[in-house]
Coordinates of C-alpha atoms in Angstrom, one line a residue:
X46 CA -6.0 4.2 5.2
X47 CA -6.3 0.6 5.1
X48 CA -7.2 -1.5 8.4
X49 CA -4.0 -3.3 9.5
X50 CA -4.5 -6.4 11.0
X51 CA -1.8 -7.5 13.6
X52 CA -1.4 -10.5 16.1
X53 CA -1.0 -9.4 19.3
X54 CA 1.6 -11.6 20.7
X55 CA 0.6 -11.2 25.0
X56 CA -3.2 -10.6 25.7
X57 CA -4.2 -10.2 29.3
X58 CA -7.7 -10.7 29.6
X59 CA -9.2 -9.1 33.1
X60 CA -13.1 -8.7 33.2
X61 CA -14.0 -6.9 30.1
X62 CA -10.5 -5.3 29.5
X63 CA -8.2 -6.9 27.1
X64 CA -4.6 -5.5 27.0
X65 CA -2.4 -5.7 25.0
X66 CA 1.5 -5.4 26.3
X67 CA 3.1 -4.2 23.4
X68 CA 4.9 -1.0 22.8
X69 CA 3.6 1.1 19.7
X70 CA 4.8 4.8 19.4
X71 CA 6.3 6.5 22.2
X72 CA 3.3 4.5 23.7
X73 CA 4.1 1.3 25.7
X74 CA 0.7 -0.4 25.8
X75 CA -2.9 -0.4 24.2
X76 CA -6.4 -1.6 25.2
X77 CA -9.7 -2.3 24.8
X78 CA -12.1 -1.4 27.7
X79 CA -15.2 -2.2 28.5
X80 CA -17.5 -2.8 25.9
X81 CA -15.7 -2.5 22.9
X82 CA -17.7 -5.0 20.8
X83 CA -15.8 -4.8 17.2
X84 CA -12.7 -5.1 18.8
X85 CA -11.2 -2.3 17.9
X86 CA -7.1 -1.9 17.4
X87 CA -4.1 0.1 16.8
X88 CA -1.6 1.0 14.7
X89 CA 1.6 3.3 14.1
X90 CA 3.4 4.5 10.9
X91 CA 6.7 4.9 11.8
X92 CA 7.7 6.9 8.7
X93 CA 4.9 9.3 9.1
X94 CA 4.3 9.3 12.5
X95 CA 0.9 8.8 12.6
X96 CA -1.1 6.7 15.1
X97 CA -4.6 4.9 13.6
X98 CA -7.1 4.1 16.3
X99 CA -10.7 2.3 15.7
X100 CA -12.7 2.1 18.5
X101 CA -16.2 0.8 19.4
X102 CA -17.8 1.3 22.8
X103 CA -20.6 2.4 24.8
X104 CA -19.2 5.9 25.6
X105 CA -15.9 7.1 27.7
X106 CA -18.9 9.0 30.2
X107 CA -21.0 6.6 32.9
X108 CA -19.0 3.5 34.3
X109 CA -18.7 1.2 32.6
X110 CA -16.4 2.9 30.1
X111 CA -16.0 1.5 26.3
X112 CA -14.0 2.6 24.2
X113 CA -9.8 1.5 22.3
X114 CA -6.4 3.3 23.3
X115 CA -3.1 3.7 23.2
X116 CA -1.2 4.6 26.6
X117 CA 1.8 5.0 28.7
X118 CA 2.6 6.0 32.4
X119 CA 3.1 9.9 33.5
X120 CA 4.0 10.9 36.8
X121 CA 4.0 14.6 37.7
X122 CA 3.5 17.5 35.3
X123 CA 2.8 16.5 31.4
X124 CA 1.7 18.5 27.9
X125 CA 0.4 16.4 25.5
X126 CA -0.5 17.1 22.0
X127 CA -1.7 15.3 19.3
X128 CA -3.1 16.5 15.5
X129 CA -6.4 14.6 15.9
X130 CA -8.8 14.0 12.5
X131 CA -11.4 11.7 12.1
X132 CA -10.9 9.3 9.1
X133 CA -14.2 8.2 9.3
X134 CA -17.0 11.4 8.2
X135 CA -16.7 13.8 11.1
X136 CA -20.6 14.5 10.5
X137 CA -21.9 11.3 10.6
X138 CA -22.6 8.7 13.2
X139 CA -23.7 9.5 17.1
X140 CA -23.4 12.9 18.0
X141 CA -20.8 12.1 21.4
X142 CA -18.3 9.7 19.1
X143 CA -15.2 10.9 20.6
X144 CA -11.2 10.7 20.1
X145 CA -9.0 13.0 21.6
X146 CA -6.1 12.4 24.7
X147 CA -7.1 11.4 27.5
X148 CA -5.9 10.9 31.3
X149 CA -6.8 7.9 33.1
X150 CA -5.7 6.5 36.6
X151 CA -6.1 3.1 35.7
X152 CA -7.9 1.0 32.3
X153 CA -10.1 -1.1 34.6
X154 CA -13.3 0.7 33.6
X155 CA -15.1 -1.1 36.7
X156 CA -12.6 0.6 38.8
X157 CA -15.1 2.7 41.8
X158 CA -12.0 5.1 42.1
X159 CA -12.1 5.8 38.6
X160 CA -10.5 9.0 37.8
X161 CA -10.6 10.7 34.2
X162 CA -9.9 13.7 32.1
X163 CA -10.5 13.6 28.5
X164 CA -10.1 16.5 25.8
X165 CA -11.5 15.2 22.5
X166 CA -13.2 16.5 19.4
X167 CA -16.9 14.6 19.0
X168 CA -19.4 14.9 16.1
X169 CA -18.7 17.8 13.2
X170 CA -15.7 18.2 15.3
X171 CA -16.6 20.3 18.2
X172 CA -14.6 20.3 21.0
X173 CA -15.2 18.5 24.1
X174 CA -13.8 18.6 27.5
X175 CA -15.0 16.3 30.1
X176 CA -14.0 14.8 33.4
X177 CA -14.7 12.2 36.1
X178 CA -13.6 12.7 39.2
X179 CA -14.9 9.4 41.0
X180 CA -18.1 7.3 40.4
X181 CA -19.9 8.3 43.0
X182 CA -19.0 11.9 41.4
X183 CA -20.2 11.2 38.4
X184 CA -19.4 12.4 34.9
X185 CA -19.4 16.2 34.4
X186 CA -19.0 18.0 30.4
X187 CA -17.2 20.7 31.8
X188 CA -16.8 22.4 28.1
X189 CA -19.3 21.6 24.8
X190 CA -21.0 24.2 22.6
X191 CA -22.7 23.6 19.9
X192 CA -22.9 26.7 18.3
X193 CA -19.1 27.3 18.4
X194 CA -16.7 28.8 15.6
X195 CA -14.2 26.1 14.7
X196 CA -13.0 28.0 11.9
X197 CA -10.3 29.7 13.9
X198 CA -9.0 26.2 15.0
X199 CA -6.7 23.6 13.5
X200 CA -7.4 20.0 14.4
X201 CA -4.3 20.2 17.1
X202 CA -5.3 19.3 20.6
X203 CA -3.3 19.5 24.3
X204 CA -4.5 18.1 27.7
X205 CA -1.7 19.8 30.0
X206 CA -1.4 19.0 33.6
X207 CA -0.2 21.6 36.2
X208 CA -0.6 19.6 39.8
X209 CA -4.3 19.0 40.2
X210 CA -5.5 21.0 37.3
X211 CA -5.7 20.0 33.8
X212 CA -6.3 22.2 30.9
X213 CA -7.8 21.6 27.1
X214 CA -6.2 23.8 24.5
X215 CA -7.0 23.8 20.5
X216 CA -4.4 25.3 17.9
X217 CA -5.4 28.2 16.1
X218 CA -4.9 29.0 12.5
X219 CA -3.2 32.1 13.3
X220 CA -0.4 30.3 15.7
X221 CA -0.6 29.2 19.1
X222 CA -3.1 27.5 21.0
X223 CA -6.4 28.8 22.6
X224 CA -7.5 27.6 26.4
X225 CA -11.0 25.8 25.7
X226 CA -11.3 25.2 29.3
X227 CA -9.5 23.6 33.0
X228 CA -10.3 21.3 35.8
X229 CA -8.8 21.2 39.1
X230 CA -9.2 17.7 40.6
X231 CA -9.3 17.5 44.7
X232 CA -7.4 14.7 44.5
X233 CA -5.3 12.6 41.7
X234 CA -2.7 10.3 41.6
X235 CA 0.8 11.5 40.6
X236 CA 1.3 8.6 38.5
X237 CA -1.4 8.1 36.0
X238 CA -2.2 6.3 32.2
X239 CA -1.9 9.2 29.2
X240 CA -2.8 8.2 25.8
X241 CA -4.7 8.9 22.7
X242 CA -8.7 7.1 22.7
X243 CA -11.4 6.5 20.3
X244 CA -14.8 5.5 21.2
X245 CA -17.9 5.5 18.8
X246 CA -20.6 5.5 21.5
X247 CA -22.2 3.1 19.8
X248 CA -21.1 -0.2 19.5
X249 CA -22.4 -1.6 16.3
X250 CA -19.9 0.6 14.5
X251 CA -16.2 1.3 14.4
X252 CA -15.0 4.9 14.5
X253 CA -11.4 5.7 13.1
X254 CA -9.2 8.4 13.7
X255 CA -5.8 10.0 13.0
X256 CA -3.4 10.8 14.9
X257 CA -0.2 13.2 13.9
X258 CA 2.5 15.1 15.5
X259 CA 2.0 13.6 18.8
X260 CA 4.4 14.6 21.7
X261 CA 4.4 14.1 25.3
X262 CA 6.4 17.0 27.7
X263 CA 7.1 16.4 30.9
X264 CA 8.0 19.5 33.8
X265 CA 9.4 18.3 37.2
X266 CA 9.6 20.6 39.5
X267 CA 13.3 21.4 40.9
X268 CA 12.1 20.2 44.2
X269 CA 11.4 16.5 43.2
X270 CA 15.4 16.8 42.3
X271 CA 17.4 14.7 45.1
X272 CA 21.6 15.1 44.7
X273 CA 23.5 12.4 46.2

């Protein structure tokens, strides 16, 4: 698909994170963090529904984080699921590239409170589920095998939240979705940034992905409810 070029009509510039305030999707913002050196960018297809993301970047992993996305605010419980396909060859380039959904408490990747959970699919499209908790915490790869059978998958991905604990699931070709692996946080904010990310971890190249049949379901619980 052909790179589309847009002007981004407000830019906030803060550090090393350019945002940019402009709703695309169901999404109501987009930005590049950290190191992002080729500037990557966004697009949507309205008729197909498909998000395009490029993305530089040193790595979504140690602080500071690098990498492009698309985002919007969830509080409470959430599914979210996205058909996720790299345009660019899924067996070249570094071997921790990444884009998937990810969970973020804020886009400042200088942030020390930092909070992250990311499930994405990385080189020859493994899966990958990884998490920070805080910086002092550090980064933690809490699934990757490289020896795994991805012939029972489909390219569908979901990061699901359930209070504290988030889950990565992959579709499978026979229906349904497979648990890849969870994380319980000891603590996260109720309100948090959800969105789709692309990083290359390198950045002297641009990584491009596709994303399809994206969907964002919220639960509340009957007890956040309040009749007057």
């Amino acid at each position: 698909m052909k790179r589309i070029l847009g002007t981004i009509a407000l830019v906030m510039l803060c550090g090393m994170v350019c945002v940019a305030q402009e709703e695309i999707g169901i999404f109501d913002g987009q930005a590049s963090v950290g190191d992002d050196a080729l500037a990557g960018e966004a697009s949507y297809d309205s008729g197909t529904g498909v998000y395009e993301i490029w993305g530089s970047g040193n790595d979504i992993w140690g602080p500071p984080d690098g990498f492009y996305w698309v985002y919007v605010e969830i509080t409470g419980d959430f599914t979210t699921t996205a058909t996720v396909e790299w345009e660019t060859d899924p067996f070249e380039g570094d071997t921790w590239k990444k884009a998937g959904i990810i969970a973020r408490d804020t886009s400042d990747p200088f942030d020390e409170g930092c909070q992250y959970a990311c499930a994405a699919i990385i080189k020859e499209n493994l899966n990958n589920f990884f998490t920070r908790t805080s910086v002092e915490e550090s980064e933690d790869d809490i699934y990757y095998d490289g020896e795994e059978d991805l012939t029972i998958y489909t390219f569908e991905l979901q990061l699901k939240r359930e209070g504290t604990t988030f889950y990565m699931s992959r579709g499978l070709v026979d229906g349904g979705f497979a648990e890849i692996s969870s994380f319980s946080f000891p603590e996260f904010s109720d309100t948090i940034l959800v969105g789709l990310c692309v990083t290359s971890h390198d950045t002297s190249t641009l990584e491009i992905a596709h994303f399809s049949n994206v969907s964002i379901d919220q639960t509340t619980a009957v007890g956040d409810f309040c009749l007057y």
